[in-house]
């Protein structure tokens, strides 16, 4: 049985710091701080902890993914534009054994063609797209389930 509360790392990619004012017709009116606050509240109700990072830099995202190994039970990641081309972020997620859930607020499949493909998807447990801020909350629910399942396997 684990002694510490399981902890989930939420990684927000480039331009997500601008949520609230960035294309609100696509991404909604909630700011990143609002989303993180709600996630913290929901995580507490689920009995887990969440840490957050937002970065506009590919290398920083990769370093965070590396550092998550052995420290976090699960990663929730919105790689934002990196989803569509960053083999380096994909390889970082593939290199660690921490399970990850990919999130997109918008329905990337209903947008421009260049957004339809995510190079990240093959190395994560699943992808949640198109539900606005709720994509994160749905990912949290799944992450909690996943952690419980993996803990049950270890015990
Ligand atoms: C996004 C979708 C990406 O295509 C875009 O580059 C983003 C946000 C989303 O959450 O819908 O920055 O990941």
PDB file of N, CA, C and O in Angstrom, residues 47-95:
ATOM      1  N   UNK A  47      -8.992  12.253  -3.416  1.00  0.00           N
ATOM      2  CA  UNK A  47      -7.922  11.779  -2.529  1.00  0.00           C
ATOM      3  C   UNK A  47      -6.561  11.695  -3.199  1.00  0.00           C
ATOM      4  O   UNK A  47      -5.697  10.920  -2.787  1.00  0.00           O
ATOM      5  N   UNK A  48      -6.370  12.492  -4.256  1.00  0.00           N
ATOM      6  CA  UNK A  48      -5.056  12.543  -4.914  1.00  0.00           C
ATOM      7  C   UNK A  48      -4.554  13.992  -4.921  1.00  0.00           C
ATOM      8  O   UNK A  48      -5.320  14.915  -4.660  1.00  0.00           O
ATOM      9  N   UNK A  49      -3.271  14.141  -5.205  1.00  0.00           N
ATOM     10  CA  UNK A  49      -2.713  15.490  -5.313  1.00  0.00           C
ATOM     11  C   UNK A  49      -2.372  15.781  -6.768  1.00  0.00           C
ATOM     12  O   UNK A  49      -2.112  14.858  -7.535  1.00  0.00           O
ATOM     13  N   UNK A  50      -2.358  17.069  -7.109  1.00  0.00           N
ATOM     14  CA  UNK A  50      -1.962  17.450  -8.474  1.00  0.00           C
ATOM     15  C   UNK A  50      -0.914  18.551  -8.419  1.00  0.00           C
ATOM     16  O   UNK A  50      -1.011  19.468  -7.604  1.00  0.00           O
ATOM     17  N   UNK A  51       0.069  18.438  -9.265  1.00  0.00           N
ATOM     18  CA  UNK A  51       1.046  19.500  -9.479  1.00  0.00           C
ATOM     19  C   UNK A  51       0.861  19.987 -10.915  1.00  0.00           C
ATOM     20  O   UNK A  51       0.415  19.216 -11.778  1.00  0.00           O
ATOM     21  N   UNK A  52       1.236  21.239 -11.132  1.00  0.00           N
ATOM     22  CA  UNK A  52       1.012  21.819 -12.462  1.00  0.00           C
ATOM     23  C   UNK A  52       2.275  22.437 -13.018  1.00  0.00           C
ATOM     24  O   UNK A  52       3.077  23.002 -12.262  1.00  0.00           O
ATOM     25  N   UNK A  53       2.378  22.375 -14.320  1.00  0.00           N
ATOM     26  CA  UNK A  53       3.409  23.166 -14.989  1.00  0.00           C
ATOM     27  C   UNK A  53       2.850  23.622 -16.327  1.00  0.00           C
ATOM     28  O   UNK A  53       2.097  22.882 -16.977  1.00  0.00           O
ATOM     29  N   UNK A  54       3.148  24.840 -16.671  1.00  0.00           N
ATOM     30  CA  UNK A  54       2.828  25.329 -18.016  1.00  0.00           C
ATOM     31  C   UNK A  54       4.137  25.807 -18.621  1.00  0.00           C
ATOM     32  O   UNK A  54       4.916  26.518 -17.982  1.00  0.00           O
ATOM     33  N   UNK A  55       4.400  25.392 -19.846  1.00  0.00           N
ATOM     34  CA  UNK A  55       5.614  25.867 -20.511  1.00  0.00           C
ATOM     35  C   UNK A  55       5.352  26.137 -21.988  1.00  0.00           C
ATOM     36  O   UNK A  55       4.567  25.450 -22.627  1.00  0.00           O
ATOM     37  N   UNK A  56       6.076  27.140 -22.468  1.00  0.00           N
ATOM     38  CA  UNK A  56       6.025  27.444 -23.907  1.00  0.00           C
ATOM     39  C   UNK A  56       7.237  26.860 -24.622  1.00  0.00           C
ATOM     40  O   UNK A  56       7.437  27.120 -25.808  1.00  0.00           O
ATOM     41  N   UNK A  57       8.033  26.055 -23.893  1.00  0.00           N
ATOM     42  CA  UNK A  57       9.321  25.590 -24.418  1.00  0.00           C
ATOM     43  C   UNK A  57       9.384  24.063 -24.483  1.00  0.00           C
ATOM     44  O   UNK A  57       9.179  23.386 -23.471  1.00  0.00           O
ATOM     45  N   UNK A  58       9.702  23.570 -25.634  1.00  0.00           N
ATOM     46  CA  UNK A  58       9.726  22.126 -25.857  1.00  0.00           C
ATOM     47  C   UNK A  58      10.706  21.418 -24.915  1.00  0.00           C
ATOM     48  O   UNK A  58      10.385  20.386 -24.320  1.00  0.00           O
ATOM     49  N   UNK A  59      11.913  22.002 -24.782  1.00  0.00           N
ATOM     50  CA  UNK A  59      12.941  21.376 -23.932  1.00  0.00           C
ATOM     51  C   UNK A  59      12.516  21.314 -22.473  1.00  0.00           C
ATOM     52  O   UNK A  59      12.787  20.322 -21.771  1.00  0.00           O
ATOM     53  N   UNK A  60      11.826  22.364 -22.017  1.00  0.00           N
ATOM     54  CA  UNK A  60      11.347  22.387 -20.625  1.00  0.00           C
ATOM     55  C   UNK A  60      10.303  21.287 -20.434  1.00  0.00           C
ATOM     56  O   UNK A  60      10.304  20.569 -19.429  1.00  0.00           O
ATOM     57  N   UNK A  61       9.439  21.128 -21.429  1.00  0.00           N
ATOM     58  CA  UNK A  61       8.417  20.078 -21.337  1.00  0.00           C
ATOM     59  C   UNK A  61       9.089  18.704 -21.255  1.00  0.00           C
ATOM     60  O   UNK A  61       8.707  17.851 -20.445  1.00  0.00           O
ATOM     61  N   UNK A  62      10.105  18.511 -22.054  1.00  0.00           N
ATOM     62  CA  UNK A  62      10.818  17.221 -22.066  1.00  0.00           C
ATOM     63  C   UNK A  62      11.493  16.983 -20.713  1.00  0.00           C
ATOM     64  O   UNK A  62      11.390  15.884 -20.140  1.00  0.00           O
ATOM     65  N   UNK A  63      12.143  18.007 -20.164  1.00  0.00           N
ATOM     66  CA  UNK A  63      12.785  17.868 -18.840  1.00  0.00           C
ATOM     67  C   UNK A  63      11.747  17.499 -17.778  1.00  0.00           C
ATOM     68  O   UNK A  63      12.003  16.646 -16.922  1.00  0.00           O
ATOM     69  N   UNK A  64      10.590  18.135 -17.839  1.00  0.00           N
ATOM     70  CA  UNK A  64       9.526  17.847 -16.847  1.00  0.00           C
ATOM     71  C   UNK A  64       9.065  16.404 -16.954  1.00  0.00           C
ATOM     72  O   UNK A  64       8.812  15.748 -15.937  1.00  0.00           O
ATOM     73  N   UNK A  65       8.928  15.934 -18.171  1.00  0.00           N
ATOM     74  CA  UNK A  65       8.492  14.541 -18.378  1.00  0.00           C
ATOM     75  C   UNK A  65       9.542  13.594 -17.787  1.00  0.00           C
ATOM     76  O   UNK A  65       9.214  12.663 -17.050  1.00  0.00           O
ATOM     77  N   UNK A  66      10.822  13.862 -18.057  1.00  0.00           N
ATOM     78  CA  UNK A  66      11.893  13.010 -17.502  1.00  0.00           C
ATOM     79  C   UNK A  66      11.837  12.998 -15.979  1.00  0.00           C
ATOM     80  O   UNK A  66      11.968  11.956 -15.343  1.00  0.00           O
ATOM     81  N   UNK A  67      11.639  14.202 -15.402  1.00  0.00           N
ATOM     82  CA  UNK A  67      11.664  14.320 -13.936  1.00  0.00           C
ATOM     83  C   UNK A  67      10.425  13.707 -13.278  1.00  0.00           C
ATOM     84  O   UNK A  67      10.413  13.486 -12.068  1.00  0.00           O
ATOM     85  N   UNK A  68       9.409  13.435 -14.074  1.00  0.00           N
ATOM     86  CA  UNK A  68       8.185  12.840 -13.510  1.00  0.00           C
ATOM     87  C   UNK A  68       8.394  11.372 -13.146  1.00  0.00           C
ATOM     88  O   UNK A  68       7.688  10.825 -12.296  1.00  0.00           O
ATOM     89  N   UNK A  69       9.391  10.759 -13.767  1.00  0.00           N
ATOM     90  CA  UNK A  69       9.640   9.324 -13.527  1.00  0.00           C
ATOM     91  C   UNK A  69       9.985   9.097 -12.063  1.00  0.00           C
ATOM     92  O   UNK A  69      10.839   9.795 -11.506  1.00  0.00           O
ATOM     93  N   UNK A  70       9.272   8.191 -11.435  1.00  0.00           N
ATOM     94  CA  UNK A  70       9.530   7.853 -10.041  1.00  0.00           C
ATOM     95  C   UNK A  70       8.904   8.816  -9.052  1.00  0.00           C
ATOM     96  O   UNK A  70       8.962   8.604  -7.843  1.00  0.00           O
ATOM     97  N   UNK A  71       8.321   9.887  -9.540  1.00  0.00           N
ATOM     98  CA  UNK A  71       7.781  10.911  -8.652  1.00  0.00           C
ATOM     99  C   UNK A  71       6.254  11.011  -8.758  1.00  0.00           C
ATOM    100  O   UNK A  71       5.582  11.335  -7.789  1.00  0.00           O
ATOM    101  N   UNK A  72       5.747  10.767  -9.949  1.00  0.00           N
ATOM    102  CA  UNK A  72       4.304  10.909 -10.173  1.00  0.00           C
ATOM    103  C   UNK A  72       3.695   9.571 -10.598  1.00  0.00           C
ATOM    104  O   UNK A  72       4.357   8.754 -11.243  1.00  0.00           O
ATOM    105  N   UNK A  73       2.415   9.415 -10.237  1.00  0.00           N
ATOM    106  CA  UNK A  73       1.722   8.173 -10.592  1.00  0.00           C
ATOM    107  C   UNK A  73       1.126   8.260 -11.989  1.00  0.00           C
ATOM    108  O   UNK A  73       0.831   7.234 -12.612  1.00  0.00           O
ATOM    109  N   UNK A  74       0.902   9.463 -12.448  1.00  0.00           N
ATOM    110  CA  UNK A  74       0.273   9.640 -13.768  1.00  0.00           C
ATOM    111  C   UNK A  74       0.555  11.057 -14.274  1.00  0.00           C
ATOM    112  O   UNK A  74       0.749  11.974 -13.469  1.00  0.00           O
ATOM    113  N   UNK A  75       0.579  11.207 -15.581  1.00  0.00           N
ATOM    114  CA  UNK A  75       0.726  12.531 -16.202  1.00  0.00           C
ATOM    115  C   UNK A  75      -0.524  12.826 -17.018  1.00  0.00           C
ATOM    116  O   UNK A  75      -0.993  11.962 -17.772  1.00  0.00           O
ATOM    117  N   UNK A  76      -1.056  14.024 -16.840  1.00  0.00           N
ATOM    118  CA  UNK A  76      -2.107  14.521 -17.740  1.00  0.00           C
ATOM    119  C   UNK A  76      -1.426  15.609 -18.558  1.00  0.00           C
ATOM    120  O   UNK A  76      -0.861  16.549 -17.990  1.00  0.00           O
ATOM    121  N   UNK A  77      -1.431  15.462 -19.858  1.00  0.00           N
ATOM    122  CA  UNK A  77      -0.664  16.408 -20.681  1.00  0.00           C
ATOM    123  C   UNK A  77      -1.506  16.972 -21.821  1.00  0.00           C
ATOM    124  O   UNK A  77      -2.149  16.219 -22.556  1.00  0.00           O
ATOM    125  N   UNK A  78      -1.510  18.293 -21.903  1.00  0.00           N
ATOM    126  CA  UNK A  78      -2.020  18.956 -23.097  1.00  0.00           C
ATOM    127  C   UNK A  78      -0.785  19.525 -23.801  1.00  0.00           C
ATOM    128  O   UNK A  78      -0.312  20.604 -23.447  1.00  0.00           O
ATOM    129  N   UNK A  79      -0.231  18.790 -24.762  1.00  0.00           N
ATOM    130  CA  UNK A  79       1.002  19.256 -25.411  1.00  0.00           C
ATOM    131  C   UNK A  79       0.761  20.419 -26.368  1.00  0.00           C
ATOM    132  O   UNK A  79       1.708  20.928 -26.963  1.00  0.00           O
ATOM    133  N   UNK A  80      -0.523  20.824 -26.514  1.00  0.00           N
ATOM    134  CA  UNK A  80      -0.904  21.933 -27.392  1.00  0.00           C
ATOM    135  C   UNK A  80      -0.293  21.721 -28.785  1.00  0.00           C
ATOM    136  O   UNK A  80      -0.324  20.588 -29.296  1.00  0.00           O
ATOM    137  N   UNK A  81       0.310  22.747 -29.373  1.00  0.00           N
ATOM    138  CA  UNK A  81       0.796  22.610 -30.759  1.00  0.00           C
ATOM    139  C   UNK A  81       1.879  21.538 -30.894  1.00  0.00           C
ATOM    140  O   UNK A  81       2.023  20.928 -31.963  1.00  0.00           O
ATOM    141  N   UNK A  82       2.626  21.256 -29.808  1.00  0.00           N
ATOM    142  CA  UNK A  82       3.671  20.210 -29.890  1.00  0.00           C
ATOM    143  C   UNK A  82       3.071  18.848 -30.257  1.00  0.00           C
ATOM    144  O   UNK A  82       3.767  17.985 -30.789  1.00  0.00           O
ATOM    145  N   UNK A  83       1.794  18.673 -29.942  1.00  0.00           N
ATOM    146  CA  UNK A  83       1.118  17.391 -30.242  1.00  0.00           C
ATOM    147  C   UNK A  83       1.270  17.013 -31.704  1.00  0.00           C
ATOM    148  O   UNK A  83       1.324  15.837 -32.048  1.00  0.00           O
ATOM    149  N   UNK A  84       1.294  18.032 -32.536  1.00  0.00           N
ATOM    150  CA  UNK A  84       1.181  17.771 -33.966  1.00  0.00           C
ATOM    151  C   UNK A  84       2.528  17.519 -34.646  1.00  0.00           C
ATOM    152  O   UNK A  84       2.556  17.093 -35.794  1.00  0.00           O
ATOM    153  N   UNK A  85       3.631  17.794 -33.918  1.00  0.00           N
ATOM    154  CA  UNK A  85       4.922  17.591 -34.600  1.00  0.00           C
ATOM    155  C   UNK A  85       6.092  17.218 -33.712  1.00  0.00           C
ATOM    156  O   UNK A  85       7.166  16.880 -34.231  1.00  0.00           O
ATOM    157  N   UNK A  86       5.929  17.242 -32.389  1.00  0.00           N
ATOM    158  CA  UNK A  86       7.132  17.043 -31.569  1.00  0.00           C
ATOM    159  C   UNK A  86       7.423  15.562 -31.283  1.00  0.00           C
ATOM    160  O   UNK A  86       6.890  14.972 -30.335  1.00  0.00           O
ATOM    161  N   UNK A  87       8.293  15.025 -32.095  1.00  0.00           N
ATOM    162  CA  UNK A  87       8.737  13.637 -31.875  1.00  0.00           C
ATOM    163  C   UNK A  87       9.538  13.584 -30.570  1.00  0.00           C
ATOM    164  O   UNK A  87       9.557  12.560 -29.874  1.00  0.00           O
ATOM    165  N   UNK A  88      10.176  14.703 -30.214  1.00  0.00           N
ATOM    166  CA  UNK A  88      10.977  14.734 -28.978  1.00  0.00           C
ATOM    167  C   UNK A  88      10.082  14.592 -27.742  1.00  0.00           C
ATOM    168  O   UNK A  88      10.428  13.857 -26.803  1.00  0.00           O
ATOM    169  N   UNK A  89       8.928  15.248 -27.740  1.00  0.00           N
ATOM    170  CA  UNK A  89       7.995  15.098 -26.604  1.00  0.00           C
ATOM    171  C   UNK A  89       7.430  13.674 -26.613  1.00  0.00           C
ATOM    172  O   UNK A  89       7.317  13.017 -25.571  1.00  0.00           O
ATOM    173  N   UNK A  90       7.111  13.188 -27.780  1.00  0.00           N
ATOM    174  CA  UNK A  90       6.618  11.801 -27.902  1.00  0.00           C
ATOM    175  C   UNK A  90       7.636  10.817 -27.327  1.00  0.00           C
ATOM    176  O   UNK A  90       7.303   9.933 -26.536  1.00  0.00           O
ATOM    177  N   UNK A  91       8.905  10.992 -27.717  1.00  0.00           N
ATOM    178  CA  UNK A  91       9.953  10.067 -27.265  1.00  0.00           C
ATOM    179  C   UNK A  91      10.162  10.164 -25.749  1.00  0.00           C
ATOM    180  O   UNK A  91      10.456   9.155 -25.096  1.00  0.00           O
ATOM    181  N   UNK A  92      10.018  11.378 -25.202  1.00  0.00           N
ATOM    182  CA  UNK A  92      10.180  11.551 -23.745  1.00  0.00           C
ATOM    183  C   UNK A  92       9.101  10.759 -23.012  1.00  0.00           C
ATOM    184  O   UNK A  92       9.377  10.071 -22.020  1.00  0.00           O
ATOM    185  N   UNK A  93       7.859  10.831 -23.506  1.00  0.00           N
ATOM    186  CA  UNK A  93       6.764  10.090 -22.856  1.00  0.00           C
ATOM    187  C   UNK A  93       6.970   8.578 -23.006  1.00  0.00           C
ATOM    188  O   UNK A  93       6.684   7.812 -22.085  1.00  0.00           O
ATOM    189  N   UNK A  94       7.508   8.188 -24.156  1.00  0.00           N
ATOM    190  CA  UNK A  94       7.744   6.755 -24.391  1.00  0.00           C
ATOM    191  C   UNK A  94       8.894   6.236 -23.530  1.00  0.00           C
ATOM    192  O   UNK A  94       8.962   5.049 -23.221  1.00  0.00           O
ATOM    193  N   UNK A  95       9.781   7.138 -23.121  1.00  0.00           N
ATOM    194  CA  UNK A  95      10.997   6.730 -22.398  1.00  0.00           C
ATOM    195  C   UNK A  95      10.754   6.445 -20.922  1.00  0.00           C
ATOM    196  O   UNK A  95      11.584   5.825 -20.269  1.00  0.00           O
TER     197      UNK A  95
END
